[in-house]
Coordinates of C-alpha atoms and ligand atoms in Angstrom, one line a residue:
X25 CA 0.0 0.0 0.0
X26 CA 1.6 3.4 -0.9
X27 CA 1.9 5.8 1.9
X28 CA -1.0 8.0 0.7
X29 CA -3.5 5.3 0.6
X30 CA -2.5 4.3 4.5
X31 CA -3.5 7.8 5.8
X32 CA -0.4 7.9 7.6
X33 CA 0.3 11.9 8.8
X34 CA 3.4 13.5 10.3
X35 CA 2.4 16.3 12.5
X36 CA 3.7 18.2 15.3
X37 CA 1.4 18.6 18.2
X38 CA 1.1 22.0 17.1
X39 CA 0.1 21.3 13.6
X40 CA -2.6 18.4 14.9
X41 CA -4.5 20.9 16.9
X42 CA -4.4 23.3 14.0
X43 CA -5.4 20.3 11.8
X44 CA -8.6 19.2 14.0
X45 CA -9.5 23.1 14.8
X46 CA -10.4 23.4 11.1
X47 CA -11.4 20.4 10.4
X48 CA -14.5 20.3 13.1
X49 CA -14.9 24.0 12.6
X50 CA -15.9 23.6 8.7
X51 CA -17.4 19.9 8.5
X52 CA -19.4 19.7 12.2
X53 CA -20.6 23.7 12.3
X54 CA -23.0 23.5 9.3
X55 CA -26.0 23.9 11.8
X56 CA -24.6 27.0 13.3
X57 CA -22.9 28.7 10.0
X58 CA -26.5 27.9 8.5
X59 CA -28.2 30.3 11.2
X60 CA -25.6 32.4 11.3
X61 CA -26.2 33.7 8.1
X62 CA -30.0 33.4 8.5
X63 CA -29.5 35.7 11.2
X64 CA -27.2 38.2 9.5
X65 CA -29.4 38.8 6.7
X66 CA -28.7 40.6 3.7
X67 CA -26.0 42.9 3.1
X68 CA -22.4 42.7 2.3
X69 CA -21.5 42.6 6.1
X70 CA -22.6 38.8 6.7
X71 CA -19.4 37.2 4.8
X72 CA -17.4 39.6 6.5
X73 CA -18.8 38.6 9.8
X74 CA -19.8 35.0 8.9
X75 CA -15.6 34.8 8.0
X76 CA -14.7 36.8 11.4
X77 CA -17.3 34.1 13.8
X78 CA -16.0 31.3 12.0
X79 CA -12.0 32.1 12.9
X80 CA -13.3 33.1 16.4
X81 CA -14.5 29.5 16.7
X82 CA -11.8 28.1 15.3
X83 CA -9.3 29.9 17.2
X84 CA -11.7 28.7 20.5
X85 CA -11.3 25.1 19.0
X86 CA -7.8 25.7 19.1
X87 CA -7.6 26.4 23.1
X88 CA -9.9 23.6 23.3
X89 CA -7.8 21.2 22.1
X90 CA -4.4 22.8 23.3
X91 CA -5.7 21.8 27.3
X92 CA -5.3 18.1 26.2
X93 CA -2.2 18.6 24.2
X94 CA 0.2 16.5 26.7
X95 CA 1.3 13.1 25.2
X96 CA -0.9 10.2 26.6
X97 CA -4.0 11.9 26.8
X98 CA -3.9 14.1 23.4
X99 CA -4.9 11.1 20.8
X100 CA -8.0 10.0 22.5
X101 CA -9.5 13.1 23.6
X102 CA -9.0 13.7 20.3
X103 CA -11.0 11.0 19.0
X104 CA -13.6 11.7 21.7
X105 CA -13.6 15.0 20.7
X106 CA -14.7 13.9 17.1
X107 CA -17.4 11.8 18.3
X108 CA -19.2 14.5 20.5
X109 CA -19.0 16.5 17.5
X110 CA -20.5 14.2 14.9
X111 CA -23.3 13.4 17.2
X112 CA -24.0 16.8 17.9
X113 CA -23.8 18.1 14.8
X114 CA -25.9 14.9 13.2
X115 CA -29.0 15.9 16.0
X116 CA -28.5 19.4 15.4
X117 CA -28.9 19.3 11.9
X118 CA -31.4 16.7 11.4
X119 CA -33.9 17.9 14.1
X120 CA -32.2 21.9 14.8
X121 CA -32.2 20.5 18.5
X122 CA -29.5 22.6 20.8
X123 CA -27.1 20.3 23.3
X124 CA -27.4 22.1 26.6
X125 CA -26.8 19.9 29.7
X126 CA -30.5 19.1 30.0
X127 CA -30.2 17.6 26.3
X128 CA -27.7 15.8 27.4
X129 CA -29.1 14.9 30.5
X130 CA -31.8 13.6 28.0
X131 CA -29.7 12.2 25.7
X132 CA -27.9 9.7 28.4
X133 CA -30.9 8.9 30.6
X134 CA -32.3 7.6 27.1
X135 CA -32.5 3.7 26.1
X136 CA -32.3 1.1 24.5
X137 CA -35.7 1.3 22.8
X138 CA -35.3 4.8 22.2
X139 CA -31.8 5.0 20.3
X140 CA -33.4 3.0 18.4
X141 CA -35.6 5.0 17.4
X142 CA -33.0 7.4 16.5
X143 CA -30.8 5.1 14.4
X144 CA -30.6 5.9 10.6
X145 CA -28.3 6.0 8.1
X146 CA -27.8 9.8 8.5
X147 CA -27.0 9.3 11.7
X148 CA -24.2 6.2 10.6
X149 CA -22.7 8.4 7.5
X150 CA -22.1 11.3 10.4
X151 CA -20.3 9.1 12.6
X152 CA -18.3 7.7 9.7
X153 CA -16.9 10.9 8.3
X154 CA -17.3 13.4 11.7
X155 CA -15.9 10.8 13.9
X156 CA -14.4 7.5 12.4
X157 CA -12.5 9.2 9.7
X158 CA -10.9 12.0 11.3
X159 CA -10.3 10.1 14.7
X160 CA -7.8 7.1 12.2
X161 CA -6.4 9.6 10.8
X162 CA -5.2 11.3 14.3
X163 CA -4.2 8.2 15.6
X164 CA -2.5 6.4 12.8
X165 CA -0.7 10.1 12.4
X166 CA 2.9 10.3 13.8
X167 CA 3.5 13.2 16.3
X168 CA 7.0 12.7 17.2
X169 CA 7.9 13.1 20.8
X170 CA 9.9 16.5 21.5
X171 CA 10.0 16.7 25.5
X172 CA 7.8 17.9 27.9
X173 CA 9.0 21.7 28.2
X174 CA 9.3 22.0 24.4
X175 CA 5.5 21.2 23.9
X176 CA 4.7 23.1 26.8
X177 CA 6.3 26.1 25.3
X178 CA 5.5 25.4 21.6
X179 CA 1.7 25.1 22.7
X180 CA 1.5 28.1 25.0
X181 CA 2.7 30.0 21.9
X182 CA -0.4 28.8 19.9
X183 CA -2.3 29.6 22.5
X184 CA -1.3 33.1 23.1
X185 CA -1.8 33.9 19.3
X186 CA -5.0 32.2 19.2
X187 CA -6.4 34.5 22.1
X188 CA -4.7 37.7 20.6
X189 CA -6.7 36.6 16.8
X190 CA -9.8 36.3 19.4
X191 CA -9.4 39.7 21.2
X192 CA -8.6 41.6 17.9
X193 CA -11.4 40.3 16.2
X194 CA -13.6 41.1 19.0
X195 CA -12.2 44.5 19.4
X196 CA -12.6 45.1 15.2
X197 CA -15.9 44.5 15.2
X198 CA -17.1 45.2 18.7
X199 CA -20.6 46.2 18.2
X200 CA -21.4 43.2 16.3
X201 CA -19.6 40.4 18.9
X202 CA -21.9 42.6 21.4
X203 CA -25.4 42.2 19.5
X204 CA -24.3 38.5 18.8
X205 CA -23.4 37.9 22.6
X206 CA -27.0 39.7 23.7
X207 CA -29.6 38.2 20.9
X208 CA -27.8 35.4 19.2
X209 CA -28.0 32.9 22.2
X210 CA -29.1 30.4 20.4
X211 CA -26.4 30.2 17.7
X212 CA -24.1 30.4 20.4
X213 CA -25.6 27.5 21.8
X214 CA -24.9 25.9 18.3
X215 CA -20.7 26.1 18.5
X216 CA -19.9 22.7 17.8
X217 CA -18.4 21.0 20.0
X218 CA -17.9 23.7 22.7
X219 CA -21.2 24.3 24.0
X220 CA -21.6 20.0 24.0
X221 CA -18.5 19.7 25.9
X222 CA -19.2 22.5 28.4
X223 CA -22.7 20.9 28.6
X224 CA -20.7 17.6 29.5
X225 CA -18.6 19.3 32.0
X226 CA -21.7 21.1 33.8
X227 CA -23.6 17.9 33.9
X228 CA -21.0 15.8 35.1
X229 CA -20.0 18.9 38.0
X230 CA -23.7 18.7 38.9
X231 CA -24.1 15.2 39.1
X232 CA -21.0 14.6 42.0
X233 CA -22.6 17.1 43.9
X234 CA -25.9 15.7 43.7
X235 CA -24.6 12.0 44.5
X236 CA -24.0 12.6 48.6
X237 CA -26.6 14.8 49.2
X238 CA -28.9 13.2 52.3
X239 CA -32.7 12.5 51.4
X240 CA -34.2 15.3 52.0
X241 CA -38.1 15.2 53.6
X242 CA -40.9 17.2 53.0
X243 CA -44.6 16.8 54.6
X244 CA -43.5 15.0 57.6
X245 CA -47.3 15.7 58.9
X246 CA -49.2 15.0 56.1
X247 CA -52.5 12.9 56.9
X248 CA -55.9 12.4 55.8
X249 CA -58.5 13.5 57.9
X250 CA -60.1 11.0 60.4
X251 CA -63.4 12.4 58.8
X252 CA -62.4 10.9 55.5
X253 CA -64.1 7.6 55.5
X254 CA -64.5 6.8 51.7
X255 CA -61.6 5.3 49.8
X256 CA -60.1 7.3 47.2
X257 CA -59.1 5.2 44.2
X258 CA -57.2 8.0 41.6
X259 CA -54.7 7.0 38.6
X260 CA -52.6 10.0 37.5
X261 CA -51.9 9.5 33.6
X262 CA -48.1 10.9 33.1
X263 CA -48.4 11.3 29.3
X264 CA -45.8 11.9 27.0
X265 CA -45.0 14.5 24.2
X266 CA -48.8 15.8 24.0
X267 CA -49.6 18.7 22.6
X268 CA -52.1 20.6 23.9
X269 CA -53.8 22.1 20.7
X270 CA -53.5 18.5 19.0
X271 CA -56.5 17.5 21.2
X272 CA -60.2 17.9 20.1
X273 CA -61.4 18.3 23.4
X274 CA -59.4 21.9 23.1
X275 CA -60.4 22.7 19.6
X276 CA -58.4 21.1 16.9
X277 CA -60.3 20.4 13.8
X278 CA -59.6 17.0 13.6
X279 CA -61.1 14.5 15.7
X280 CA -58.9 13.1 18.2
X281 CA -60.2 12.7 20.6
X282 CA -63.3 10.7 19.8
X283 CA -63.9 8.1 22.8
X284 CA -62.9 10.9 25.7
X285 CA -65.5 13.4 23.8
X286 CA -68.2 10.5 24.7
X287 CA -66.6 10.9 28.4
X288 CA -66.9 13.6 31.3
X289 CA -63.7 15.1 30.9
X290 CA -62.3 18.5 31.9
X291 CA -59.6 19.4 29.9
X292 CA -57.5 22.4 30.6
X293 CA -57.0 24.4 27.8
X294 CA -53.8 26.6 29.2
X295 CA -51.5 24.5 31.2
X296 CA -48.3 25.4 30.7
X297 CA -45.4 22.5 31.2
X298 CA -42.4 22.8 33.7
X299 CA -39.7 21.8 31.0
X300 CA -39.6 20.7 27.3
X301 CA -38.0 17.0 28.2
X302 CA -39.3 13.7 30.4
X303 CA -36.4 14.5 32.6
X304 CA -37.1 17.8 33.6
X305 CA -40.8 17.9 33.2
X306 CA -41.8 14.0 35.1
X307 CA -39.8 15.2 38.1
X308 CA -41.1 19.0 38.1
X309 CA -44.5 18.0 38.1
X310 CA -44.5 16.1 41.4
X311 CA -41.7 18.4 43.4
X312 CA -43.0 21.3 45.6
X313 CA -40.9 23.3 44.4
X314 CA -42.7 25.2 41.3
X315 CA -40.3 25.9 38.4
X316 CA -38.5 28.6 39.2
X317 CA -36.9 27.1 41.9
X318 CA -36.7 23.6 40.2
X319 CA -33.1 21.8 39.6
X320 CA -33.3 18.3 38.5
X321 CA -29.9 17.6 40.0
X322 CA -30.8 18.5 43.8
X323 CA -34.6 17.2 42.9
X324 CA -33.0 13.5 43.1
X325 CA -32.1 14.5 47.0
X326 CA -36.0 15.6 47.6
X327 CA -38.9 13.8 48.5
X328 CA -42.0 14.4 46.0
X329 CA -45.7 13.9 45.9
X330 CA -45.7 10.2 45.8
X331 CA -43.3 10.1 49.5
X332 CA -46.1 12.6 50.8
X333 CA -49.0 10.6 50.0
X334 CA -47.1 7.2 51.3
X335 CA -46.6 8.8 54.3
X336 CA -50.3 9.6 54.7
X337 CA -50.9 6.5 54.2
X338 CA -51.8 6.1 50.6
X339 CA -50.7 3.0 48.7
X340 CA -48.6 4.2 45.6
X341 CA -48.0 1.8 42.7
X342 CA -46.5 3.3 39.8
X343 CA -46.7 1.4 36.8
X344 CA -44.1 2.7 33.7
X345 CA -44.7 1.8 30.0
X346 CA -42.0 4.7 28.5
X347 CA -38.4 4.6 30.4
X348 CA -38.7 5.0 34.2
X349 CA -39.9 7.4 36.3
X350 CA -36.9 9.4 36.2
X351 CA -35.9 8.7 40.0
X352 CA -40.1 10.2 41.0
X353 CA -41.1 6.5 42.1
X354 CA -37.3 5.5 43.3
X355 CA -39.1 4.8 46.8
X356 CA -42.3 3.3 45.1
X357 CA -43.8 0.1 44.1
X358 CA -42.1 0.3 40.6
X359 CA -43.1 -2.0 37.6
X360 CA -42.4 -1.9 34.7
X361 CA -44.2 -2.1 31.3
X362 CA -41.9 -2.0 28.7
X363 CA -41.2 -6.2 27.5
X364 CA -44.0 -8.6 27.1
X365 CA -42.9 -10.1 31.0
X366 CA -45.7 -7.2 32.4
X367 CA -47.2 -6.4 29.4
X368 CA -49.8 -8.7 27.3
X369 CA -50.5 -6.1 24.7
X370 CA -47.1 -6.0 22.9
X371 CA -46.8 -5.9 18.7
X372 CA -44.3 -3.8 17.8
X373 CA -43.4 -2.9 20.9
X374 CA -45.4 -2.6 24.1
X375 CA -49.0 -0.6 24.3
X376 CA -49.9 2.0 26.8
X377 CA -52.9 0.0 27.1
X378 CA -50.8 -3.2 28.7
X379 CA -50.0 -1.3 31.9
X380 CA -54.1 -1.9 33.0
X381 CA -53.7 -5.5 32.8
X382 CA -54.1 -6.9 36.5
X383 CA -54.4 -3.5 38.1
X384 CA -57.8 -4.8 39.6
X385 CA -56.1 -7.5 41.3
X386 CA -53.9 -4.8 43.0
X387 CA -56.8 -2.7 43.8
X388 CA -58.4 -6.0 45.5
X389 CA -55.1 -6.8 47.0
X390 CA -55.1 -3.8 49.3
X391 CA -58.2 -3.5 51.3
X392 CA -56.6 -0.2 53.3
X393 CA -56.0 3.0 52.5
X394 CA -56.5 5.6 49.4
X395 CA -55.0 4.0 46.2
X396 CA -52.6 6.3 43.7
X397 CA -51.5 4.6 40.7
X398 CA -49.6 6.3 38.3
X399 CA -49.5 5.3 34.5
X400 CA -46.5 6.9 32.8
X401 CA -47.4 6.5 28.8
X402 CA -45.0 5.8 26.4
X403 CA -47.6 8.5 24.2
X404 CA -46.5 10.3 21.4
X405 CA -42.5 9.9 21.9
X406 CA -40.4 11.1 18.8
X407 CA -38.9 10.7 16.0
X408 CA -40.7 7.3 15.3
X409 CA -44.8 8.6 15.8
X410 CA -45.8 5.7 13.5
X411 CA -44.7 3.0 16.0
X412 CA -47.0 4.2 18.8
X413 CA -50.1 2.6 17.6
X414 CA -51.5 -0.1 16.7
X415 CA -52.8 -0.4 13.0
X416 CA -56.6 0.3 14.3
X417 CA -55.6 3.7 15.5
X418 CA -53.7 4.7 11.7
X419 CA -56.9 6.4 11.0
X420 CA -55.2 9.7 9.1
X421 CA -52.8 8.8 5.9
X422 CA -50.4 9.2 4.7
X423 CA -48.2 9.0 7.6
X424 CA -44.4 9.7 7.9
X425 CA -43.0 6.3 8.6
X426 CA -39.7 7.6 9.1
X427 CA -37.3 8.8 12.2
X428 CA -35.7 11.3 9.1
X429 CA -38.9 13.6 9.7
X430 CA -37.0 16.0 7.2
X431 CA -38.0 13.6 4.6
X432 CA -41.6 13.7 5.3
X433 CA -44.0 16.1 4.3
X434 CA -45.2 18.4 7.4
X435 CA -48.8 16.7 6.3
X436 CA -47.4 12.9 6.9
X437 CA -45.8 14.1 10.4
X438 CA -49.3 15.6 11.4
X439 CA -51.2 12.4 10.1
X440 CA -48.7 10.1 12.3
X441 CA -48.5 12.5 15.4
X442 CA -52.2 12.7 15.3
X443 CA -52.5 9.2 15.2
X444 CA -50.7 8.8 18.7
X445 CA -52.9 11.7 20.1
X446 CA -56.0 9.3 18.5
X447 CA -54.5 5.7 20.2
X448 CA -53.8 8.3 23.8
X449 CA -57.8 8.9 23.3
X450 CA -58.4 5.8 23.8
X451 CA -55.9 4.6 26.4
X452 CA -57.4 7.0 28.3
X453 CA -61.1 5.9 28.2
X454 CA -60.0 2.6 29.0
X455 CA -58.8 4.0 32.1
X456 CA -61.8 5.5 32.8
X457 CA -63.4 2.7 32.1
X458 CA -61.2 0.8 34.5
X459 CA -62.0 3.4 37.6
X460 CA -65.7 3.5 36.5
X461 CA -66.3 -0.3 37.0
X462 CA -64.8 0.8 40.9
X463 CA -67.1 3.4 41.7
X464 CA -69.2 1.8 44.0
X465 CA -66.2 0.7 46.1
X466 CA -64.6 4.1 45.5
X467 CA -64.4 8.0 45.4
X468 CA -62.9 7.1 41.7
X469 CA -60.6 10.2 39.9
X470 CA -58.1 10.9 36.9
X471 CA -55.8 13.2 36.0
X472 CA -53.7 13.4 33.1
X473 CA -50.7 15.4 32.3
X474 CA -48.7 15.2 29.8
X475 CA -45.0 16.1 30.3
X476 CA -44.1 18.3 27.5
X477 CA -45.4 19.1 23.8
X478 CA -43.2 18.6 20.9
X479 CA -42.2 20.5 17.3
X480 CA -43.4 19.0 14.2
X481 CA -41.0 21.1 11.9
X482 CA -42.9 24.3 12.5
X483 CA -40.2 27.0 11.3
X484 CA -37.5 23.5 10.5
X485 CA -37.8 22.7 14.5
X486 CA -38.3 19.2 15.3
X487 CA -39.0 16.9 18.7
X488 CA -38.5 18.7 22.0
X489 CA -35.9 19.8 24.6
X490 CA -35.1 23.5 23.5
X491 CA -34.2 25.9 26.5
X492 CA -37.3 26.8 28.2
X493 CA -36.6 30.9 27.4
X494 CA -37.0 29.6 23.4
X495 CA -39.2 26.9 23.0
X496 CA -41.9 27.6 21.1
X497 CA -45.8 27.1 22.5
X498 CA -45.9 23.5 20.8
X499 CA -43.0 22.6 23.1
X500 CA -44.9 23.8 26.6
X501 CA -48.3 23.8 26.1
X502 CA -49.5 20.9 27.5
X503 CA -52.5 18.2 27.5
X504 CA -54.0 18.4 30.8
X505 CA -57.3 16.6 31.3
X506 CA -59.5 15.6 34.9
X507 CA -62.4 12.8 35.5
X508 CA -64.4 12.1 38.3
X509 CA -65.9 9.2 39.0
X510 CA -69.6 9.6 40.3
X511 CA -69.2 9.1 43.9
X512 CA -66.4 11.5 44.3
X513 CA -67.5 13.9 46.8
X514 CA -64.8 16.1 47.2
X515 CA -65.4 18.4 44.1
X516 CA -68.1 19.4 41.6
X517 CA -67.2 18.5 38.3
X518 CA -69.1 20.8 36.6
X519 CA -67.6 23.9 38.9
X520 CA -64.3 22.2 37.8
X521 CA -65.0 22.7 34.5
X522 CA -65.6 26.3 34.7
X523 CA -62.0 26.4 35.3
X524 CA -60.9 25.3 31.9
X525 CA -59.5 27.9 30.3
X526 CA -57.5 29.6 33.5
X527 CA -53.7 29.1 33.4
X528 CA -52.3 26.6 34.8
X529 CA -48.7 24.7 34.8
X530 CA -47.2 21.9 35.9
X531 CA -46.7 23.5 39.5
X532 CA -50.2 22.7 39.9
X533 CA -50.0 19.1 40.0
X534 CA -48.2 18.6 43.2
X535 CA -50.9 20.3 45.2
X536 CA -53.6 18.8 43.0
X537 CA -53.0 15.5 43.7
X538 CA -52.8 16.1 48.0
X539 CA -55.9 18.0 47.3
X540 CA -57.2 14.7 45.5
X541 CA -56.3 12.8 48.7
X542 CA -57.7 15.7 51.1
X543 CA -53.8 15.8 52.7
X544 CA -53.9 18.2 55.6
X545 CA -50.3 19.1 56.0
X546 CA -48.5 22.4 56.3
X547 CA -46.6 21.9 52.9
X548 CA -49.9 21.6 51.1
X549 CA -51.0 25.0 49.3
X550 CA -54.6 25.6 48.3
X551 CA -54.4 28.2 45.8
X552 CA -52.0 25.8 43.8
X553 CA -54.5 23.2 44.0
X554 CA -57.4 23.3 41.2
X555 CA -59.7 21.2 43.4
X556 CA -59.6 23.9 46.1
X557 CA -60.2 26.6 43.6
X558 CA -63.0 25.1 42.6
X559 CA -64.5 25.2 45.8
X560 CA -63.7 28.5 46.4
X561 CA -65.2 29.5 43.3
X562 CA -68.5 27.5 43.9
X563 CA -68.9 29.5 47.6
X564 CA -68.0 32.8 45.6
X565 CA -70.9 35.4 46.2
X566 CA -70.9 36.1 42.7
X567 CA -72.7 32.4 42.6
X568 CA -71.5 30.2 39.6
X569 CA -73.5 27.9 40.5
Ligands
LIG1 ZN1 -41.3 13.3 27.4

């Protein structure tokens, strides 16, 4: 083999970084050169400013690289360099996703089921020529060794230039580096790889601290009241990736919700979610603390709703049919859904549906007590829509039987999305159906809320996950629906219902559900909790009722 053909290099440490700098910068930065000069606009200025960001970056890339320039460790954080940078570049510019820490958080609490979801050839020819081709190339290459101080010294003179070409670029064209700084966040957050590998260094800082923090707990004297003597009997439906405005029930032309329209429902029109991903939203929704304050990191060292009603004395079971209850049911009864061990209704993959199977045998089990289970739907998850239902529920063609939803036409994304929305209808009535054929044993509720909404290519944005301070409505405008079984007491349906179109958000929940139970303790708020507003509004003066 001639020596061309073997890909065999000889650089100098120097002329390696320099190498890798522009090779990432121009193959793995199409996503953010793309809305760079989106942004720009017209105008001559946007090659001469395009030219200026893309050196800046390159000259960052440069530093990057120049803190792992020492001997052992240079070749393979090279090659890992590579491979966060074909993977980020490969979700950012098939579904314009950002890679924050909360992506990545995402990202590695996904599996099995779910990456595959996301495999495709795309993804494969990214790897190959982002992260295989560069990364043999690096480490068949021959950097000769040339002592300690000399690369010390050679390097620190790279890096010094590299931070003067920064500063005089900066200081050229001040004003612009200032606009781009204040309004172009997102493009920042588009620098392949440094926002992914300061996204990888904040997650991983945040996780040590989180691992030895001490349980920390919260409703110590929560109880029913000894007046309580009926049974509660409530399943909160955790859905996934529903869109609010997708939903009949709230207006969308198409009918999707045709079973739950025969149903009592009250569904909230203006519920706003905590976060645009399962891992932020699932735990948010049960914390006390409301948004604003929320952290999933110290939210693992918390106790949540569930701890506060098995305190009290409810029996919690929650039942999971989409990942895991992202640490929410860590102290619970936990089973899980996913493989046909739990689940009889399994084709292509498991059902929603599957997770009611012997859930009267639990309720008959336990004789005691108020009864929570929680049902956490595998839903509407992305990019694959057209495996989450079964063939009855394909009701609107032609669908987008892809994970490349760039291929599809917006029309075959609707028709498959809408399908999920259609096969969630009727999960849900067959949970009502289940708590129905209790009612005479039990004050019988459910609520529903889904965890976050998703983008179906509306202005070329796809899935979920974008900081909360950009996503757009479809990301956090949630599904949010309540149903009460005919002997529960503790609230009027129909003054419930005159509450449909108030805000509400995911900081609701928490309170909801004590409410649900009647909890008396001194951690439960009554303004949060939409049964007690009801009952304020049907003792208003104005009379509502
Ligand atoms: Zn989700």
């Amino acid at each position: 083999m001639n020596r061309r053909f073997a890909l065999k290099f000889r650089y100098s440490t120097n002329q390696a970084v320099l190498v890798a700098a522009a090779f990432i910068t121009l193959f793995a930065n199409q996503a953010f050169f793309r809305g760079l000069f989106e942004a720009l606009g017209a105008g001559s200025w946007r090659y001469l400013h395009t030219g200026s960001l893309g050196l800046f970056l390159f000259c960052a890339l440069v530093l990057l690289l120049l803190v792992f320039a020492s001997r052992p460790l240079f070749k393979p954080a090279l090659v890992v360099l590579f491979f966060i940078s074909a993977v980020s570049a490969y979700f950012m510019d098939t579904y314009n996703v950002i890679i924050d820490s909360d992506m990545l958080g995402n990202v590695l609490s996904t599996d099995g089921g779910e990456v595959m979801d996301l495999l495709s050839l795309r993804l494969f020819v990214y790897l190959l020529l982002l992260g295989v081709l560069p990364s043999v190339i690096i480490w068949r290459a021959e950097i000769p060794a040339v002592g300690f101080r000399r690369t010390l010294l050679s390097s620190l003179k790279l890096a010094s230039l590299s931070l003067l070409i920064m500063v005089a670029l900066v200081l050229i064209s001040s004003a612009f580096y200032a606009s781009f700084v204040r309004e172009q966040k997102t493009l920042r957050y588009r620098m392949n790889p440094l926002m992914p590998v300061y996204s990888v260094y904040k997650l991983g800082k945040e996780t040590l601290a989180a691992a030895d923090t001490p349980l920390q707990v919260i409703g110590e004297d929560a109880q029913t009241p000894a007046a309580d003597i009926h049974r509660e009997l409530v399943v909160m439906v955790v859905g996934e990736t529903a869109r609010a405005d997708r939903f009949s029930l709230n207006g969308y032309t198409r009918q999707t919700n045709p079973e739950l329209e025969q149903e009592e429902v009250i569904s909230f029109t203006r519920v706003d979610a905590c976060g645009t991903s399962t891992l932020i939203s699932v735990p948010c929704m049960f914390s006390l603390r409301g948004r604003d304050a929320f952290d999933s990191m110290e939210e693992r060292s918390m106790e949540n709703a569930l701890d506060v009603l098995g305190s009290a004395g409810v029996n919690v079971l929650w039942r999971d049919n989409n990942s895991n209850s992202k640490g929410v049911a860590d102290r619970m009864e936990f089973e899980d859904f996913r493989s046909p061990g739990n689940n009889p209704v399994c084709d292509e993959e498991c059902r929603d549906e599957g997770m009611l199977s012997g859930l009267q045998d639990y309720v008959d089990r336990h004789d005691e007590g108020d009864i929570l289970i929680v049902l956490h739907q595998m839903g509407s998850h992305g990019p694959a829509y057209y495996k989450r239902y079964p063939p009855a529920f394909r009701k609107f063609v032609p669908t987008c039987d892809s994970n490349q939803l760039q291929d599809c036409s917006n029309e075959e994304i609707d028709n498959a999305y809408d399908n999920t929305i259609l096969y969630t209808d009727h999960f849900l009535a067959a949970v009502i159906g289940f708590l129905r054929s209790n009612d005479d044993r039990f004050e019988t509720a459910m609520l529903y809320a889904s965890d976050h909404g998703e983008s179906l290519g509306e202005s070329g944005v796809y899935l979920h996950g974008l900081p909360y301070w950009i996503a757009p409505d479809a990301q956090t405008h949630v599904a949010v629906l309540m149903w009460f079984g005919k002997n529960y007491y503790d609230a009027d349906p129909e003054v419930v219902r005159l509450l449909r179109d108030e805000e509400f958000s995911h900081d609701n929940v928490f309170h909801t559900l004590l409410g649900l139970f009647e909890i008396q303790s001194g951690i439960y708020d009554g303004d949060k909790d939409i049964l007690q507003r009801s009952r304020e509004l049907a003792g208003a003066p104005s009379g509502y009722q």
